Short mmCIF file of C-alpha atoms in Angstrom, two decimals:
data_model
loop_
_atom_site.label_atom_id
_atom_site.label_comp_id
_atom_site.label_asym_id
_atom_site.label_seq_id
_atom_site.Cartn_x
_atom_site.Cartn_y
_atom_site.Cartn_z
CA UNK A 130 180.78 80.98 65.84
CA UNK A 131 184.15 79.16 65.01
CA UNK A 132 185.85 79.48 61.12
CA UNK A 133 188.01 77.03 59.70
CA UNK A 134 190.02 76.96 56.58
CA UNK A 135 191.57 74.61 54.84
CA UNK A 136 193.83 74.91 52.56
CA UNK A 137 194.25 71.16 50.99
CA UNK A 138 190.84 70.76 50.64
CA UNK A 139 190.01 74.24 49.53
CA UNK A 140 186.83 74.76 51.53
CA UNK A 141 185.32 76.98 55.00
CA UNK A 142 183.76 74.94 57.47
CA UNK A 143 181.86 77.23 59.85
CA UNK A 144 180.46 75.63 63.03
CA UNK A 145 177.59 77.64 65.18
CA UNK A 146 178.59 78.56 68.47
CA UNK A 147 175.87 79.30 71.43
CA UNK A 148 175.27 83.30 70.01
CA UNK A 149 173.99 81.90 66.75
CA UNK A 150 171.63 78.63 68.49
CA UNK A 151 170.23 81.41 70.65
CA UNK A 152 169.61 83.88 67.98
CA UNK A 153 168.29 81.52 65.82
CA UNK A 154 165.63 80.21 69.05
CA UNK A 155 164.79 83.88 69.85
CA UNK A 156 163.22 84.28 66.02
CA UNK A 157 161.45 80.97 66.40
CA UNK A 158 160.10 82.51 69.87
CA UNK A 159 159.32 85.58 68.75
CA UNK A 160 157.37 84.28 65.17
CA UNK A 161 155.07 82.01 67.04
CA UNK A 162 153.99 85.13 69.39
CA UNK A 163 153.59 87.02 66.80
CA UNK A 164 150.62 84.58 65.42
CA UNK A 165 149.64 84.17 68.75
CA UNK A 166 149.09 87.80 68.82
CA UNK A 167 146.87 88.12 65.23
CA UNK A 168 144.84 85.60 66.21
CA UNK A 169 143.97 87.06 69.75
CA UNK A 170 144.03 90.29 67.82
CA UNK A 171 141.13 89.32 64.79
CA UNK A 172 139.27 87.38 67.67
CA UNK A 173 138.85 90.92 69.69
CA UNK A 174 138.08 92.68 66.49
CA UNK A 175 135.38 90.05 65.81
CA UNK A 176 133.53 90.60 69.36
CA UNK A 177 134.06 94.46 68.95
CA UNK A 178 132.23 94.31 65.63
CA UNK A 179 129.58 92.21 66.96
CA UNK A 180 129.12 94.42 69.38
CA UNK A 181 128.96 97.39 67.76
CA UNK A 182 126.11 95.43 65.52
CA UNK A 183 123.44 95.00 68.09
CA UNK A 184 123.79 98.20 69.88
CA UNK A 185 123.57 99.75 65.58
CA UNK A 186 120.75 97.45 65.27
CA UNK A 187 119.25 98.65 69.00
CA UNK A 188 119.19 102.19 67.33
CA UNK A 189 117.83 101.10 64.54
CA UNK A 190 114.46 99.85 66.11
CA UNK A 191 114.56 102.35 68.90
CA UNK A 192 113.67 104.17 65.56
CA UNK A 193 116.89 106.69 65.90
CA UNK A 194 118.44 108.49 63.33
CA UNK A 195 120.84 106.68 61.01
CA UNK A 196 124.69 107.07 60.81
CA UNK A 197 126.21 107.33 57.40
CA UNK A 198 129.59 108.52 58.63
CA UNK A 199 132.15 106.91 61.13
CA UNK A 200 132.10 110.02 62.96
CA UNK A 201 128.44 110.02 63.85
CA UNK A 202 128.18 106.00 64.55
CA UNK A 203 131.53 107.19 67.21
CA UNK A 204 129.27 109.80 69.04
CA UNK A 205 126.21 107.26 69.16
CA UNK A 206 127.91 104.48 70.46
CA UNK A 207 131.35 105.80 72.01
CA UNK A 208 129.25 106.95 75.87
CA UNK A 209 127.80 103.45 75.17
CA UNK A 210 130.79 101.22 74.93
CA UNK A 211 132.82 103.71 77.69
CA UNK A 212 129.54 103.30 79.95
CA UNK A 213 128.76 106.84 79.70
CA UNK A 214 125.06 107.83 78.87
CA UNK A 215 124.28 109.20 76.03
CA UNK A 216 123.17 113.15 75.48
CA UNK A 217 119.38 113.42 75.36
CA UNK A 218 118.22 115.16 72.04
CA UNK A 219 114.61 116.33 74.06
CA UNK A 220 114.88 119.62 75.33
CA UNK A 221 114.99 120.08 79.44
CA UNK A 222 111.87 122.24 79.62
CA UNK A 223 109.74 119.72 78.18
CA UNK A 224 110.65 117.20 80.89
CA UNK A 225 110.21 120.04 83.46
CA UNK A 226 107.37 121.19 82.08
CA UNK A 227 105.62 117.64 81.98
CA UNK A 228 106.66 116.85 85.53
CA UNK A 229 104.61 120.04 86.97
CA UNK A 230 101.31 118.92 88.77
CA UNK A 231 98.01 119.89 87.27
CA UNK A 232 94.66 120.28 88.98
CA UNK A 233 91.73 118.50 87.75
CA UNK A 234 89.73 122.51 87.68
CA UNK A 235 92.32 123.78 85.72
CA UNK A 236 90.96 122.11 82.47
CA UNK A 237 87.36 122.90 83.69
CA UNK A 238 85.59 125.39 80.88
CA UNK A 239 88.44 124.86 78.35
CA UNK A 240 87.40 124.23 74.72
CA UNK A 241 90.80 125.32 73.49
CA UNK A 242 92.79 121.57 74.47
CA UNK A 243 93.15 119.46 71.53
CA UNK A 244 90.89 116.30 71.66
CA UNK A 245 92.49 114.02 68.87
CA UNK A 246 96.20 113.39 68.20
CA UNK A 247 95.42 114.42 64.63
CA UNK A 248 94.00 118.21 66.15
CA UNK A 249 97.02 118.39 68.51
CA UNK A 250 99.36 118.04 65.54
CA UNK A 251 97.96 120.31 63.39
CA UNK A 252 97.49 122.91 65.93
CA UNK A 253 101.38 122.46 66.65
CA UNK A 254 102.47 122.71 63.09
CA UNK A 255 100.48 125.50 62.27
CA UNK A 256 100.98 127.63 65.43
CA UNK A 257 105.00 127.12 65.45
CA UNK A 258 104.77 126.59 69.09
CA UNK A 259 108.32 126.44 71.14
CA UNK A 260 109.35 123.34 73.06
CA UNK A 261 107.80 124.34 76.27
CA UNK A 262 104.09 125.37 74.60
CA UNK A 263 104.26 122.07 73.18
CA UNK A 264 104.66 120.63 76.54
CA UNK A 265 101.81 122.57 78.10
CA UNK A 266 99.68 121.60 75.35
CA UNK A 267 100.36 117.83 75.45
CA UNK A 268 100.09 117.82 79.42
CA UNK A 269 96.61 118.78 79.24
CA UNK A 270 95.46 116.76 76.15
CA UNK A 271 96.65 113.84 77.88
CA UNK A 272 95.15 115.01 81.24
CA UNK A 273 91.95 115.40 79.98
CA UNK A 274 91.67 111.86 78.24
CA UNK A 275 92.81 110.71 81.33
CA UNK A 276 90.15 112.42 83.28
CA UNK A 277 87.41 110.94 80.21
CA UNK A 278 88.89 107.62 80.69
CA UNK A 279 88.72 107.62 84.41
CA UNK A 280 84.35 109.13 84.20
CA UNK A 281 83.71 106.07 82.03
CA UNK A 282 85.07 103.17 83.65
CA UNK A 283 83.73 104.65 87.02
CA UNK A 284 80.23 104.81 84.78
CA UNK A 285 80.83 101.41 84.06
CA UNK A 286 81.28 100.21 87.27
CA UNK A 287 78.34 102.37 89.06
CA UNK A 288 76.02 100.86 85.79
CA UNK A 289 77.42 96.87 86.62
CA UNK A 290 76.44 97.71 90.27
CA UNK A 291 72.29 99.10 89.73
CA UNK A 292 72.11 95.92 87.09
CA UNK A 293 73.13 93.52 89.52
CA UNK A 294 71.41 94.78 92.48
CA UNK A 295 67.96 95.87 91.11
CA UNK A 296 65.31 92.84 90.75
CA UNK A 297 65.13 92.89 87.08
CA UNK A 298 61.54 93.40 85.78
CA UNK A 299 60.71 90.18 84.06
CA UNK A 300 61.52 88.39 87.38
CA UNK A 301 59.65 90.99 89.16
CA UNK A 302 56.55 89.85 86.75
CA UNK A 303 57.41 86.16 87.22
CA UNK A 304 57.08 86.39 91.20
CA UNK A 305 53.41 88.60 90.63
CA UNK A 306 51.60 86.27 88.72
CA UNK A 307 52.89 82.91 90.71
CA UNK A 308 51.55 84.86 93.61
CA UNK A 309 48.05 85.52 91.79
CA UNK A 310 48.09 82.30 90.82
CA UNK A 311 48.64 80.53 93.77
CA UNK A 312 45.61 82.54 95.41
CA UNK A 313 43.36 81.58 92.42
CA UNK A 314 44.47 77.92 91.46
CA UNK A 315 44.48 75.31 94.79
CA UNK A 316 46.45 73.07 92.72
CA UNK A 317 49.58 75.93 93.29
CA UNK A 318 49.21 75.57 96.77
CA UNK A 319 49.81 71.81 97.41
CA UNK A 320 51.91 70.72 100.12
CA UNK A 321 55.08 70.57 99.23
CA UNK A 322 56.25 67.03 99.72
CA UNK A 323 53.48 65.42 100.10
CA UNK A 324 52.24 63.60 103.25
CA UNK A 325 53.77 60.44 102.28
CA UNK A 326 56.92 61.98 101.69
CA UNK A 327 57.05 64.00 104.73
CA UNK A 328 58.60 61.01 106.38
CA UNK A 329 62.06 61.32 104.59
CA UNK A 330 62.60 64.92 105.11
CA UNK A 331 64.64 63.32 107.99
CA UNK A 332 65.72 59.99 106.45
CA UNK A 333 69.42 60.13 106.19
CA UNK A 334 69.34 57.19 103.87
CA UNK A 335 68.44 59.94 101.58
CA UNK A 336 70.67 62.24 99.70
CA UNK A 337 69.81 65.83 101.18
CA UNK A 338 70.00 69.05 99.43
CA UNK A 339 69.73 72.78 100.75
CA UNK A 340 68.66 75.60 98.52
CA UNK A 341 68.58 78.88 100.23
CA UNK A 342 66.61 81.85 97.98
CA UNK A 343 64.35 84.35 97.32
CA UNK A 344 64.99 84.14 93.24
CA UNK A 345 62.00 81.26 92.03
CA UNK A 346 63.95 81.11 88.55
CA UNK A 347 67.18 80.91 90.11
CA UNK A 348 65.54 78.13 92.61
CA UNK A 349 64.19 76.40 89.93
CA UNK A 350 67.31 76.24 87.89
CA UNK A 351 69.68 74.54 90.57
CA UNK A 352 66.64 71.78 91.30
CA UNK A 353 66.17 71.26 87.77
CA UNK A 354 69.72 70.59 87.06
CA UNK A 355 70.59 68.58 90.32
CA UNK A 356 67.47 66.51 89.78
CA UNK A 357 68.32 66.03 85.47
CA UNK A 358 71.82 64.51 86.50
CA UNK A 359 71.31 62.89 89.47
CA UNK A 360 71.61 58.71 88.94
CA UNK A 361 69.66 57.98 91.88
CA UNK A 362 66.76 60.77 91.53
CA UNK A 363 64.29 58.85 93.78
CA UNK A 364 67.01 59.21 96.29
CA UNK A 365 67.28 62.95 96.67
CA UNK A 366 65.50 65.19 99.13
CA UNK A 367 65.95 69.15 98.24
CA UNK A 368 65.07 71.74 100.70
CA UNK A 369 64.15 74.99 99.28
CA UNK A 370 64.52 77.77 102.26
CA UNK A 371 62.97 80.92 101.43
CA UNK A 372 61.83 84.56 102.73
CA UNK A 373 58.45 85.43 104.01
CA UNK A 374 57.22 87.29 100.12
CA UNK A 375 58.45 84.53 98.33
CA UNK A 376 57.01 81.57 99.88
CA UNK A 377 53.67 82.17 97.79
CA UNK A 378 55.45 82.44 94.43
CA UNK A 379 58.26 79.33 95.25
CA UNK A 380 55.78 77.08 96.43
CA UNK A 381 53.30 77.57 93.56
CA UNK A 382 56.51 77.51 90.97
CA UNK A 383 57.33 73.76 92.71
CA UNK A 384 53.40 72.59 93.04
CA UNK A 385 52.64 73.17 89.27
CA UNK A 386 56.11 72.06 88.17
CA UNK A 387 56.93 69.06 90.28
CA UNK A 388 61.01 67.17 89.72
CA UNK A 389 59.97 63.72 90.79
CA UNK A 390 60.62 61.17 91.48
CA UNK A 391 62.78 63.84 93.82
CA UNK A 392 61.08 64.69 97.06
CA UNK A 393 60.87 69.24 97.11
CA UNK A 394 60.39 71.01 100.50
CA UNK A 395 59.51 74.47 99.98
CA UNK A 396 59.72 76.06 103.55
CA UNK A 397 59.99 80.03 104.34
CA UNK A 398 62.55 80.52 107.15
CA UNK A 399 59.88 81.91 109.62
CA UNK A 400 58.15 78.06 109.84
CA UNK A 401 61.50 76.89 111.62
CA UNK A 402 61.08 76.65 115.15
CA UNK A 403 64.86 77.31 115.83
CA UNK A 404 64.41 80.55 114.30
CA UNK A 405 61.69 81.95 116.01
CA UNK A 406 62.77 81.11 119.62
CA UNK A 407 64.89 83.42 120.59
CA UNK A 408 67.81 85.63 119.38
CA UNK A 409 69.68 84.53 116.06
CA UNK A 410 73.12 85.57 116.09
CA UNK A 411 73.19 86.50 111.95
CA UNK A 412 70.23 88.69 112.58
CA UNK A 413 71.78 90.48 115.49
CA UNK A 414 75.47 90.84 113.51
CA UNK A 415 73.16 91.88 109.88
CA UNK A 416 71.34 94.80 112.67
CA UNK A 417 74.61 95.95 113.74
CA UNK A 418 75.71 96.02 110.12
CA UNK A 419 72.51 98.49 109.08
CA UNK A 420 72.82 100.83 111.89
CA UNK A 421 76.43 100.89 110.95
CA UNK A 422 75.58 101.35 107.42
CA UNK A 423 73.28 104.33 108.07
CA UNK A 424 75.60 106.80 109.02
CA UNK A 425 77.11 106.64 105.70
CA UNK A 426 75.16 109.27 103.64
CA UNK A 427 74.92 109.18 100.15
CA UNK A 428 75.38 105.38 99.04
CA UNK A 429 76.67 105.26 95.72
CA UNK A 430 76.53 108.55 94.88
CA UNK A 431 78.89 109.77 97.23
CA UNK A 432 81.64 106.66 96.27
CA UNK A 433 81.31 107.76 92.78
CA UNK A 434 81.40 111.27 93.48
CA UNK A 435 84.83 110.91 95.49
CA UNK A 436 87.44 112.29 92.53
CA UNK A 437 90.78 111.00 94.64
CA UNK A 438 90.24 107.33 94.58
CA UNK A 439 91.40 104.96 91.88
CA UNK A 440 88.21 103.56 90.03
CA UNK A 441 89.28 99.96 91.28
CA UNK A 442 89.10 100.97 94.53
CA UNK A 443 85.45 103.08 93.97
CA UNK A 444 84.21 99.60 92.23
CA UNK A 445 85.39 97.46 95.67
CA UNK A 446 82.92 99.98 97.51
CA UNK A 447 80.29 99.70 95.59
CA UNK A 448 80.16 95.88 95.35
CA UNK A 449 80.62 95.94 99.24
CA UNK A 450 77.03 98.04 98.32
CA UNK A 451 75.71 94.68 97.27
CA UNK A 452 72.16 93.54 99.12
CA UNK A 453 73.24 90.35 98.97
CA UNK A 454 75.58 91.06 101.56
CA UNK A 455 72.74 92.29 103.96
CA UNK A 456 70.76 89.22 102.96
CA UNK A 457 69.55 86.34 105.18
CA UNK A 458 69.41 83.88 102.26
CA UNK A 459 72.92 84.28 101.63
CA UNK A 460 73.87 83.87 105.82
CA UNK A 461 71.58 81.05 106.96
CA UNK A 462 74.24 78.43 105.74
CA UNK A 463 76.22 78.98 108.80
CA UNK A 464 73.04 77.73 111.06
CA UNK A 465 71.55 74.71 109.00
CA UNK A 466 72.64 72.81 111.65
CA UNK A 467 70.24 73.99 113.94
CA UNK A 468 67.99 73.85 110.73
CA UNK A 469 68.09 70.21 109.96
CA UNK A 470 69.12 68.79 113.49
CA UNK A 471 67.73 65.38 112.29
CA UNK A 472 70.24 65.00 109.24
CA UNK A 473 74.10 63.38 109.65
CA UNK A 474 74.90 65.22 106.13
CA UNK A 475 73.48 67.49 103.80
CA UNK A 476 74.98 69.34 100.66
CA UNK A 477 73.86 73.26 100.33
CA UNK A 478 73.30 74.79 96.92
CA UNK A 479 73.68 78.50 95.91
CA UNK A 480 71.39 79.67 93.86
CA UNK A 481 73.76 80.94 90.75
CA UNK A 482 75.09 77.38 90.48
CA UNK A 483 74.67 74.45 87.84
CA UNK A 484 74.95 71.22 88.53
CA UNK A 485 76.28 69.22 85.54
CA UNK A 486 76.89 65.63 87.06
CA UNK A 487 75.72 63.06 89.92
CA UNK A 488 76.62 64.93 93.22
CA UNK A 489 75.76 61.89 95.24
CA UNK A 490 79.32 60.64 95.34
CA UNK A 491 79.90 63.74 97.69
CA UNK A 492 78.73 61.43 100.07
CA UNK A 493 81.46 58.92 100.10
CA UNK A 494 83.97 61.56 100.99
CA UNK A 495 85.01 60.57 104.84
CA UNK A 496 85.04 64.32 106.41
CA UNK A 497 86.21 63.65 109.37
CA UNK A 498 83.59 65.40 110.80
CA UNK A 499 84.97 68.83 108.98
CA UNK A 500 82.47 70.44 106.22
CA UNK A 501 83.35 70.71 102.68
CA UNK A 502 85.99 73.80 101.14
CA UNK A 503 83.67 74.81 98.53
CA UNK A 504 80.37 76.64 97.35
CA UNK A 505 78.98 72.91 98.55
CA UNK A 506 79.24 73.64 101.37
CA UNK A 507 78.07 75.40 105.15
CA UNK A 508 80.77 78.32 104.91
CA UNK A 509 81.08 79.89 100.97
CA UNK A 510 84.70 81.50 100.70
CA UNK A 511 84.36 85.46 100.77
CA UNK A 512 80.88 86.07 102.05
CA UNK A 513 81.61 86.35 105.75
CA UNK A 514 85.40 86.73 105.82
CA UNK A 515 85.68 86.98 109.84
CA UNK A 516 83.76 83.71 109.76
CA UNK A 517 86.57 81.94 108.07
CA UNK A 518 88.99 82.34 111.19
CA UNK A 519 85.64 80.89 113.31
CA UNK A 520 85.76 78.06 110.82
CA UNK A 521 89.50 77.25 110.60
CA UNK A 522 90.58 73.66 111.02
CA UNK A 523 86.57 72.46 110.10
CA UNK A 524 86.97 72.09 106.63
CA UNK A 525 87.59 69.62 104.42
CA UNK A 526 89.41 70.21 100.66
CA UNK A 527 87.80 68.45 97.63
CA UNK A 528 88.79 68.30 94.27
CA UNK A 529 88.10 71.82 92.01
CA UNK A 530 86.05 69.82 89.81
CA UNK A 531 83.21 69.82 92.22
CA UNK A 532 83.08 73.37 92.00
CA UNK A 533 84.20 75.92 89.16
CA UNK A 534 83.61 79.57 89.85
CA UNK A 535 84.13 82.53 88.34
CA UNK A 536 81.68 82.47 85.77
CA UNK A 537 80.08 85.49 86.37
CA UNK A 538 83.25 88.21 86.33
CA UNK A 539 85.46 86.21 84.28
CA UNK A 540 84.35 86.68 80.59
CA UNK A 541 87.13 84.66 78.73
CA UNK A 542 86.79 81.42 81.06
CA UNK A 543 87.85 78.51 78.71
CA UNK A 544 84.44 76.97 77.62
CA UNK A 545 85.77 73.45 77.67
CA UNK A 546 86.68 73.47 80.81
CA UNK A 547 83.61 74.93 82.18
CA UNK A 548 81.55 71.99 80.21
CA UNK A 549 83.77 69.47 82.21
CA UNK A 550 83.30 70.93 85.53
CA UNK A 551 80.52 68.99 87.79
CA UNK A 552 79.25 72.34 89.43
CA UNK A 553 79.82 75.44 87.42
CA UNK A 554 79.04 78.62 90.05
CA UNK A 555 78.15 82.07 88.14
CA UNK A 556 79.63 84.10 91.21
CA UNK A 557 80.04 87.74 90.52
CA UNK A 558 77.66 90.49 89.00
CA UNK A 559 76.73 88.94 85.51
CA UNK A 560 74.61 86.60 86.95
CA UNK A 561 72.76 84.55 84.26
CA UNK A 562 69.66 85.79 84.42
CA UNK A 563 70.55 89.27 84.40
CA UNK A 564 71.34 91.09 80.75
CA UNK A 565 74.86 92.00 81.72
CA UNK A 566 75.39 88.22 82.02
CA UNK A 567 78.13 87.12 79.78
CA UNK A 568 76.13 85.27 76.51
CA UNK A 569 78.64 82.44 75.86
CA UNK A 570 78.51 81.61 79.13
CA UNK A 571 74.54 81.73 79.99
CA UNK A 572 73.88 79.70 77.29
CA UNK A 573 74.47 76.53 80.22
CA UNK A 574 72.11 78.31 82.68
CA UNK A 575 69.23 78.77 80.22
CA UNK A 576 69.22 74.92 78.94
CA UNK A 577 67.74 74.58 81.94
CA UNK A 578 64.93 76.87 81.73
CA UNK A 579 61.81 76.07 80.20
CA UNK A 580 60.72 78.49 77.45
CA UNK A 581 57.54 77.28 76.18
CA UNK A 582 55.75 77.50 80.06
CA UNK A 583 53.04 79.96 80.46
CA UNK A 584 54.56 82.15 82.73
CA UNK A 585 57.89 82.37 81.62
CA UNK A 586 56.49 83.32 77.77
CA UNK A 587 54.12 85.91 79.61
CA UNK A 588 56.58 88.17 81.59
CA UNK A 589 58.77 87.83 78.58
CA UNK A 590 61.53 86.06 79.78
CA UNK A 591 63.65 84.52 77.53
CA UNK A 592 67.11 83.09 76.41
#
């Protein structure tokens, strides 16, 4: 910095030198770093406090204690924010405790284990129990309502299983007095179609339908429906295929409750000459199946009585316990070609199906000389899994609406879309004419069923 005076004029004149311009810069310099620094400074603070807000409000629903003081909110959230985990405020017994195994006869006689939340609590408040006791004590309520829980779905299960598998007693009833009547009225034992239909049983200008099954309601059902919603009626052929006991009853059902203009075979399976010549390769693998079967003592009884399998696992046995599984009905799909060696195409039917619309258009679909991917079919997904691989690269994929399934395991199926479906299929245990059958659903199975007929009102069948 330079000084001068002058004495004329009476003044100072002072000029800056470089010290001063560079003192001067370095306060400029350090002022704007300075704000630099608050405003980095309150941004950290603001992310810090946010922070510290959602693990408080974590806490707070986690249903902790609250923190009145700084010093408490520091020891709940300081192993937090330094990634530390927080002390546990639950004793180490009771975790030790809990973690010990206990045997299913240990609880066995004991009327001393608390079986309501409410009993457990008051026994614990007014006994003054230690943190261990408690332990012990909760351990074996919970075991035991495990152990309850476990004995009534298995219950459930074994119950679902005898429903579906026993021949319910209406039906039972329904079959009896078919069969009486078909030995005391001639006009139940017409011949089903009648000579001058006979000839297009093997017309392929027709529209041919197979029905395998020993079930005359369930029979009736599928024809009713196909026939109802069929555009071209006149046009359809259905074979009904069923055992030797309930040819009398099916054929009588069909004579005295004819679907025409539709043309009804009602044949039992030991009329077909394929069948009788010879050795059938179904009936040779179902043979092997029943010897195999027969070793296994006990049946259900035993699979319910095992105590170290899951009761999803005990419920996959028993429905592998199923008669339908050991049934001809349900295998003779895989030899209607040797059945019906006269037809080009046919269309087979289950017998827990409904048909809702005009199936003829199944017979535009080119094929390509592969069969049809659904319960339309000659193969039905699931029955005879190791025939799948024997039928890979034969079948053709249509569109799901053909064929909805489900209906009889999956309760909350959306109605709307079962309504829409052309072929709604009632797979599973709660078939529709059972009890167990799920009512929201059955209500589109029994539209189909006559109510007001003699024979249904007499073996007290109804909706």
């Amino acid at each position: 910095m330079q000084l001068h005076i002058s004495p004329s004029l009476r003044h100072v004149t002072v000029l800056p030198g470089k010290g001063l311009k560079e003192f001067i810069k370095v306060k400029a310099v350090s002022k704007r770093l300075s704000y630099r620094m608050m405003f980095y400074s309150l941004l950290f603070f603001t992310f810090l406090l946010r922070f510290v807000f959602v693990l408080t409000a974590v806490d707070g629903i986690d249903g902790e204690n609250k923190c009145s003081t700084i010093g408490c909110l520091g020891k709940k959230l300081g192993p937090r924010i330094l990634g530390r985990r927080p002390e546990s405020s639950v004793p180490e017994v009771i975790y030790q405790t809990l973690d010990e195994p206990l045997g299913n006869d240990e609880l066995k006689g004991r009327f001393d284990i608390p079986q309501t939340l409410e009993e457990f609590m008051i026994k614990m408040k007014e006994g003054g129990y230690d943190a261990k006791t408690f332990a012990v004590k909760l351990r074996e309520m919970v075991t035991l309502m495990e152990q309850r829980t476990r004995l009534a779905k298995i219950q459930e299960y074994l119950y679902r299983h005898v429903a579906s598998s026993s021949i319910p007693k209406q039906l039972h009833c329904l079959d009896l007095r078919l069969a009486h009547e078909h030995t005391n009225n001639a006009a139940a034992r017409l011949q089903l179609p009648s000579a001058e239909l006979v000839p297009a049983l093997v017309d392929n200008s027709y529209y041919h339908f197979v029905v395998a099954s020993d079930n005359v309601l369930a029979a009736s059902v599928v024809a009713t429906s196909l026939v109802r919603n069929c555009l071209r009626p006149r046009n359809v052929v259905i074979h009904i295929i069923t055992d030797r006991k309930t040819y009398y009853p099916m054929q009588a059902w069909f004579s005295l409750h004819p679907l025409a203009p539709a043309v009804i075979e009602v044949k039992p399976l030991h009329h077909f000459d394929w069948f009788s010549k010879g050795k059938v390769p179904v009936l040779e693998a179902m043979e092997k199946d029943q010897k195999v079967r027969s070793q296994f003592r006990g049946g259900s009884s035993a699979i319910v009585a095992n105590t170290s399998e899951k009761p999803n696992v005990i419920a996959s046995k028993l429905q592998a316990l199923s008669p339908k599984y050991n049934s001809v009905m349900n295998h003779i799909r895989i030899h209607l070609p040797e059945l019906f060696p006269s037809l080009n195409k046919l269309v087979f039917l289950d017998d827990d199906i409904v048909v809702q619309t005009d199936l003829t258009p199944l017979w535009d679909i080119d094929m390509n000389g592969k069969n049809i991917k659904s319960d339309l079919s000659l193969w039905q997904l699931g029955t005879l899994p190791p025939g799948l691989i024997a039928f890979h690269g034969h079948v053709h994929i249509i569109d799901p609406f053909w064929h909805m399934l489900g209906l009889g395991y999956q309760e909350n199926t959306n109605f709307a879309d079962v309504e829409n479906a052309g072929v709604i299929h009632f797979n599973g245990r709660a078939k529709p004419w059972l009890d167990i059958a799920f009512p929201q659903l059955r209500s589109l199975w029994t539209k189909y069923v006559d109510f007001s007929d003699k024979f249904i009102k007499s073996c007290h069948i109804r909706a």
